[in-house]
GROMACS .gro file of C-alpha atoms in nm:
model
  313
    1MET     CA    1  10.818   5.336  10.241
    2PHE     CA    2  10.520   5.548  10.134
    3SER     CA    3  10.191   5.476  10.310
    4ILE     CA    4   9.898   5.335  10.091
    5ASN     CA    5   9.748   5.689  10.071
    6GLU     CA    6  10.059   5.871   9.953
    7THR     CA    7  10.218   5.862   9.606
    8VAL     CA    8  10.518   5.989   9.431
    9SER     CA    9  10.311   6.027   9.109
   10THR     CA   10  10.138   6.368   9.027
   11PRO     CA   11   9.895   6.428   9.307
   12ALA     CA   12   9.543   6.569   9.246
   13PHE     CA   13   9.433   6.889   9.423
   14LEU     CA   14   9.069   6.973   9.515
   15LEU     CA   15   8.953   7.333   9.538
   16THR     CA   16   8.718   7.452   9.799
   17GLY     CA   17   8.423   7.724   9.728
   18PHE     CA   18   8.205   7.794  10.006
   19PRO     CA   19   8.133   7.488  10.201
   20GLY     CA   20   7.777   7.434  10.303
   21LEU     CA   21   7.650   7.686  10.043
   22GLU     CA   22   7.678   7.471   9.751
   23LYS     CA   23   7.295   7.513   9.657
   24HIS     CA   24   7.368   7.891   9.638
   25TYR     CA   25   7.667   7.888   9.419
   26THR     CA   26   7.447   8.047   9.129
   27TRP     CA   27   7.371   8.347   9.348
   28ILE     CA   28   7.695   8.375   9.503
   29SER     CA   29   7.860   8.377   9.157
   30ILE     CA   30   7.657   8.690   9.070
   31PRO     CA   31   7.826   8.937   9.300
   32ILE     CA   32   8.165   8.779   9.255
   33CYS     CA   33   8.156   8.791   8.865
   34SER     CA   34   8.037   9.157   8.892
   35MET     CA   35   8.333   9.232   9.097
   36TYR     CA   36   8.572   9.080   8.849
   37LEU     CA   37   8.398   9.254   8.555
   38THR     CA   38   8.414   9.574   8.746
   39ALA     CA   39   8.759   9.549   8.836
   40ILE     CA   40   8.883   9.440   8.482
   41ALA     CA   41   8.662   9.722   8.323
   42GLY     CA   42   8.805   9.965   8.562
   43ASN     CA   43   9.158   9.910   8.533
   44CYS     CA   44   9.132   9.878   8.149
   45THR     CA   45   8.969  10.222   8.167
   46ILE     CA   46   9.236  10.367   8.375
   47LEU     CA   47   9.506  10.231   8.131
   48PHE     CA   48   9.321  10.361   7.815
   49ILE     CA   49   9.291  10.722   7.965
   50ILE     CA   50   9.647  10.736   8.070
   51LYS     CA   51   9.769  10.607   7.723
   52MET     CA   52   9.522  10.849   7.514
   53ASP     CA   53   9.575  11.163   7.720
   54GLN     CA   54   9.927  11.314   7.681
   55THR     CA   55   9.882  11.533   7.973
   56LEU     CA   56   9.881  11.226   8.191
   57HIS     CA   57  10.220  11.092   8.078
   58GLU     CA   58  10.376  11.182   8.415
   59PRO     CA   59  10.559  10.968   8.680
   60MET     CA   60  10.240  10.950   8.900
   61TYR     CA   61  10.032  10.812   8.631
   62TYR     CA   62  10.304  10.578   8.493
   63PHE     CA   63  10.310  10.418   8.845
   64LEU     CA   64   9.925  10.426   8.830
   65SER     CA   65   9.932  10.234   8.504
   66MET     CA   66  10.176   9.970   8.659
   67LEU     CA   67   9.934   9.940   8.946
   68ALA     CA   68   9.638   9.888   8.704
   69MET     CA   69   9.816   9.613   8.504
   70THR     CA   70   9.901   9.435   8.818
   71ASP     CA   71   9.559   9.424   8.942
   72LEU     CA   72   9.449   9.324   8.584
   73GLY     CA   73   9.689   9.031   8.623
   74LEU     CA   74   9.565   8.924   8.971
   75SER     CA   75   9.209   8.933   8.872
   76CYS     CA   76   9.279   8.718   8.542
   77VAL     CA   77   9.478   8.455   8.738
   78THR     CA   78   9.202   8.396   9.004
   79MET     CA   79   8.886   8.431   8.812
   80PRO     CA   80   8.908   8.114   8.620
   81THR     CA   81   8.937   7.870   8.898
   82MET     CA   82   8.696   8.084   9.110
   83LEU     CA   83   8.423   8.071   8.849
   84ARG     CA   84   8.463   7.727   8.749
   85VAL     CA   85   8.408   7.605   9.120
   86LEU     CA   86   8.096   7.842   9.145
   87TRP     CA   87   7.948   7.784   8.806
   88PHE     CA   88   8.024   7.411   8.746
   89ASN     CA   89   8.141   7.270   9.086
   90HIS     CA   90   8.442   7.161   8.903
   91ARG     CA   91   8.696   7.145   9.212
   92THR     CA   92   8.985   6.933   9.042
   93ILE     CA   93   9.309   7.128   8.942
   94GLY     CA   94   9.628   6.972   8.835
   95PHE     CA   95   9.940   7.001   9.039
   96ASN     CA   96  10.163   7.183   8.802
   97THR     CA   97   9.859   7.413   8.706
   98CYS     CA   98   9.805   7.482   9.080
   99LEU     CA   99  10.174   7.567   9.116
  100VAL     CA  100  10.149   7.807   8.829
  101GLN     CA  101   9.857   7.986   8.962
  102MET     CA  102  10.028   8.021   9.294
  103TYR     CA  103  10.339   8.161   9.157
  104PHE     CA  104  10.149   8.425   8.961
  105ILE     CA  105   9.938   8.507   9.258
  106HIS     CA  106  10.210   8.566   9.492
  107THR     CA  107  10.420   8.730   9.222
  108PHE     CA  108  10.150   8.982   9.143
  109SER     CA  109  10.091   9.021   9.518
  110ILE     CA  110  10.456   9.104   9.574
  111LEU     CA  111  10.448   9.315   9.251
  112GLU     CA  112  10.174   9.540   9.397
  113SER     CA  113  10.355   9.590   9.715
  114GLY     CA  114  10.650   9.709   9.521
  115ILE     CA  115  10.458   9.945   9.311
  116LEU     CA  116  10.283  10.095   9.618
  117ILE     CA  117  10.626  10.163   9.778
  118SER     CA  118  10.733  10.325   9.430
  119MET     CA  119  10.435  10.545   9.443
  120ALA     CA  120  10.520  10.650   9.798
  121PHE     CA  121  10.857  10.748   9.682
  122ASP     CA  122  10.713  10.934   9.400
  123ARG     CA  123  10.475  11.139   9.628
  124LEU     CA  124  10.793  11.174   9.879
  125VAL     CA  125  10.989  11.349   9.603
  126ALA     CA  126  10.708  11.555   9.472
  127ILE     CA  127  10.636  11.689   9.822
  128ARG     CA  128  10.987  11.712   9.953
  129ASN     CA  129  11.201  11.813   9.643
  130PRO     CA  130  10.932  11.953   9.387
  131LEU     CA  131  11.202  12.145   9.202
  132ARG     CA  132  11.394  11.826   9.149
  133TYR     CA  133  11.101  11.596   9.065
  134ALA     CA  134  11.137  11.584   8.685
  135SER     CA  135  11.504  11.530   8.716
  136ILE     CA  136  11.486  11.256   8.973
  137LEU     CA  137  11.191  11.053   8.827
  138THR     CA  138  11.271  11.062   8.445
  139ASN     CA  139  11.141  10.810   8.206
  140ARG     CA  140  11.457  10.609   8.237
  141ASN     CA  141  11.458  10.593   8.605
  142ILE     CA  142  11.079  10.491   8.616
  143ILE     CA  143  11.160  10.198   8.379
  144LYS     CA  144  11.442  10.088   8.608
  145ILE     CA  145  11.211  10.093   8.900
  146GLY     CA  146  10.951   9.909   8.726
  147VAL     CA  147  11.164   9.646   8.598
  148GLY     CA  148  11.329   9.622   8.950
  149VAL     CA  149  11.004   9.545   9.141
  150ALA     CA  150  10.887   9.308   8.875
  151LEU     CA  151  11.214   9.113   8.901
  152ARG     CA  152  11.203   9.105   9.258
  153ALA     CA  153  10.864   8.955   9.264
  154ALA     CA  154  10.945   8.699   8.995
  155LEU     CA  155  11.266   8.594   9.140
  156LEU     CA  156  11.147   8.569   9.489
  157VAL     CA  157  10.854   8.346   9.428
  158PHE     CA  158  11.027   8.126   9.157
  159PRO     CA  159  11.220   7.901   9.396
  160ALA     CA  160  10.893   7.830   9.600
  161SER     CA  161  10.736   7.629   9.321
  162PHE     CA  162  11.051   7.377   9.308
  163LEU     CA  163  11.061   7.345   9.673
  164LEU     CA  164  10.696   7.244   9.677
  165LYS     CA  165  10.762   6.996   9.388
  166ARG     CA  166  11.017   6.804   9.613
  167LEU     CA  167  10.759   6.743   9.876
  168ARG     CA  168  10.530   6.446   9.904
  169TYR     CA  169  10.163   6.468   9.893
  170GLY     CA  170   9.865   6.230   9.919
  171LYS     CA  171   9.662   6.110   9.624
  172GLU     CA  172   9.395   6.370   9.688
  173ASN     CA  173   9.474   6.700   9.851
  174VAL     CA  174   9.167   6.920   9.960
  175LEU     CA  175   9.283   7.297   9.951
  176SER     CA  176   9.096   7.575  10.163
  177TYR     CA  177   9.011   7.805   9.871
  178SER     CA  178   8.912   7.800   9.505
  179PHE     CA  179   9.267   7.901   9.404
  180CYS     CA  180   9.609   7.791   9.525
  181LEU     CA  181   9.817   7.979   9.785
  182HIS     CA  182  10.145   7.876   9.918
  183GLN     CA  183  10.054   7.868  10.272
  184ASP     CA  184   9.740   7.651  10.181
  185ILE     CA  185   9.937   7.406   9.981
  186LEU     CA  186  10.189   7.347  10.285
  187LYS     CA  187   9.905   7.235  10.501
  188VAL     CA  188   9.839   6.935  10.288
  189VAL     CA  189  10.224   6.831  10.248
  190ARG     CA  190  10.294   6.486  10.395
  191SER     CA  191  10.659   6.508  10.424
  192ASP     CA  192  10.905   6.748  10.588
  193ARG     CA  193  10.798   7.103  10.504
  194LYS     CA  194  11.039   7.303  10.703
  195ILE     CA  195  11.252   7.445  10.419
  196SER     CA  196  10.955   7.539  10.225
  197SER     CA  197  10.774   7.713  10.526
  198ILE     CA  198  11.114   7.899  10.632
  199TYR     CA  199  11.160   8.024  10.261
  200GLY     CA  200  10.793   8.151  10.242
  201LEU     CA  201  10.861   8.345  10.568
  202MET     CA  202  11.183   8.494  10.421
  203VAL     CA  203  10.987   8.588  10.098
  204VAL     CA  204  10.707   8.778  10.300
  205ILE     CA  205  10.981   8.954  10.531
  206SER     CA  206  11.212   9.060  10.228
  207SER     CA  207  10.897   9.191  10.033
  208MET     CA  208  10.585   9.279  10.194
  209ALA     CA  209  10.727   9.319  10.557
  210LEU     CA  210  11.017   9.537  10.432
  211ASP     CA  211  10.759   9.742  10.195
  212SER     CA  212  10.546   9.814  10.504
  213VAL     CA  213  10.820   9.951  10.699
  214LEU     CA  214  10.957  10.171  10.395
  215LEU     CA  215  10.582  10.301  10.330
  216VAL     CA  216  10.571  10.409  10.715
  217PHE     CA  217  10.900  10.572  10.681
  218SER     CA  218  10.787  10.745  10.358
  219TYR     CA  219  10.497  10.878  10.506
  220ILE     CA  220  10.676  11.010  10.832
  221MET     CA  221  10.909  11.195  10.588
  222ILE     CA  222  10.613  11.334  10.389
  223LEU     CA  223  10.423  11.432  10.706
  224LYS     CA  224  10.726  11.606  10.839
  225THR     CA  225  10.776  11.818  10.518
  226VAL     CA  226  10.401  11.888  10.487
  227LEU     CA  227  10.393  12.026  10.859
  228SER     CA  228  10.709  12.241  10.790
  229ILE     CA  229  10.484  12.427  10.528
  230ALA     CA  230  10.379  12.771  10.661
  231SER     CA  231  10.034  12.794  10.461
  232LYS     CA  232   9.766  12.590  10.589
  233GLN     CA  233   9.616  12.569  10.226
  234GLU     CA  234   9.939  12.441  10.080
  235ARG     CA  235   9.940  12.174  10.350
  236LEU     CA  236   9.615  12.047  10.264
  237ARG     CA  237   9.677  12.052   9.901
  238ALA     CA  238  10.012  11.847   9.951
  239LEU     CA  239   9.822  11.607  10.171
  240ASN     CA  240   9.541  11.569   9.925
  241THR     CA  241   9.791  11.452   9.634
  242CYS     CA  242   9.846  11.145   9.879
  243ILE     CA  243   9.488  11.053   9.975
  244SER     CA  244   9.447  10.808   9.679
  245HIS     CA  245   9.767  10.645   9.744
  246ILE     CA  246   9.700  10.614  10.117
  247CYS     CA  247   9.361  10.434  10.027
  248ALA     CA  248   9.535  10.213   9.790
  249VAL     CA  249   9.785  10.096  10.050
  250LEU     CA  250   9.511  10.048  10.322
  251THR     CA  251   9.300   9.836  10.070
  252PHE     CA  252   9.587   9.618  10.011
  253TYR     CA  253   9.756   9.584  10.341
  254ILE     CA  254   9.454   9.542  10.569
  255PRO     CA  255   9.315   9.233  10.395
  256MET     CA  256   9.669   9.080  10.373
  257ILE     CA  257   9.705   9.139  10.756
  258GLY     CA  258   9.380   9.014  10.832
  259LEU     CA  259   9.424   8.699  10.649
  260SER     CA  260   9.774   8.643  10.802
  261MET     CA  261   9.610   8.704  11.152
  262ILE     CA  262   9.333   8.448  11.062
  263HIS     CA  263   9.580   8.200  10.971
  264ARG     CA  264   9.794   8.241  11.274
  265TYR     CA  265   9.547   8.298  11.561
  266GLY     CA  266   9.209   8.207  11.414
  267LYS     CA  267   9.262   7.826  11.380
  268ASN     CA  268   8.932   7.772  11.559
  269ALA     CA  269   8.735   8.012  11.355
  270PRO     CA  270   8.478   7.876  11.103
  271PRO     CA  271   8.641   7.780  10.763
  272ILE     CA  272   8.393   8.033  10.598
  273VAL     CA  273   8.590   8.299  10.777
  274HIS     CA  274   8.908   8.201  10.613
  275ILE     CA  275   8.751   8.173  10.295
  276LEU     CA  276   8.596   8.520  10.290
  277MET     CA  277   8.928   8.687  10.423
  278ALA     CA  278   9.134   8.518  10.135
  279ASN     CA  279   8.857   8.631   9.878
  280VAL     CA  280   8.860   8.987  10.009
  281TYR     CA  281   9.253   8.996   9.996
  282LEU     CA  282   9.255   8.895   9.630
  283LEU     CA  283   8.923   9.050   9.490
  284VAL     CA  284   8.890   9.388   9.682
  285PRO     CA  285   9.216   9.570   9.583
  286PRO     CA  286   9.167   9.523   9.189
  287LEU     CA  287   8.804   9.642   9.237
  288MET     CA  288   8.895   9.935   9.474
  289ASN     CA  289   9.217  10.076   9.330
  290PRO     CA  290   9.048  10.219   9.020
  291THR     CA  291   8.745  10.333   9.198
  292VAL     CA  292   8.956  10.527   9.436
  293TYR     CA  293   9.171  10.703   9.187
  294SER     CA  294   8.869  10.776   8.960
  295VAL     CA  295   8.689  10.944   9.256
  296LYS     CA  296   8.976  11.110   9.435
  297THR     CA  297   9.221  11.211   9.140
  298LYS     CA  298   9.075  11.517   8.946
  299GLN     CA  299   9.246  11.458   8.627
  300ILE     CA  300   9.135  11.084   8.596
  301ARG     CA  301   8.784  11.186   8.705
  302THR     CA  302   8.764  11.461   8.455
  303ARG     CA  303   8.880  11.227   8.170
  304ILE     CA  304   8.634  10.960   8.277
  305VAL     CA  305   8.350  11.209   8.243
  306LYS     CA  306   8.440  11.338   7.908
  307LEU     CA  307   8.477  10.981   7.780
  308PHE     CA  308   8.120  10.895   7.880
  309GLN     CA  309   7.972  11.221   7.756
  310LYS     CA  310   8.165  11.143   7.430
  311GLY     CA  311   8.016  10.819   7.406
  312LYS     CA  312   7.661  10.924   7.464
  313SER     CA  313   7.695  11.207   7.197
   0.00000   0.00000   0.00000
């Protein structure tokens, strides 16, 4: 028998903005909205420049295009509920809508992790086997890699939604953030969540945890190759081609690790700390990736400057 507070009908979910700061939501929304707009504009600019400039139709920039599209997807998935809570204090979200948002957030996150490891492979081949670079990373192989990382992300997250639908919830379920995350939905479950929890852990291990190990291995190989180069100038030039990618990796993994640590060891931390870490995890990578690649990649930077100069003339 279900208790009076439990139901088998579609449950309601309540999103949470920034508790205790409701009076300041208008002001809080300004920097957050600015971050979203900057991220969308930056990633669209990257895609436009790569598409229009034939000289950038190379493996490195194809992978950068995939990263930009993933960041756009992540921004577009989280922005509606985030701004709806801040602008209108509209916290209610339907159960199925919440599951769809959760699915796309985690799919895009795993996809970004897969693209980052693909970019590491690109740098490894370019530095370790420069003469075979064009023959290894052909357009056909790049498409296979892109489809592979996309299918992995989509298929890994897909069963999680169905496992969550089988669980029992209360009539009203208060989530910790202004968007839906798998681990946050599990917190409000009122039935046995062991299978969903184990599956969620398996997804993390087989995606981001595995990717992080492969990233470390890739850079060990890159560093080993670079140190074997006799010329100091050539060593610096080789390492410089990896700077943007290293920044993108750190921007993605540091907030993710921080959020995981807070969930595991920060149970006594104020709720605002959890909320800030979750927002940093989803907001910062889409914002910083186009900025980093625009500043650190000469080809991208030069074409952005030309684009603005052309617009002024």
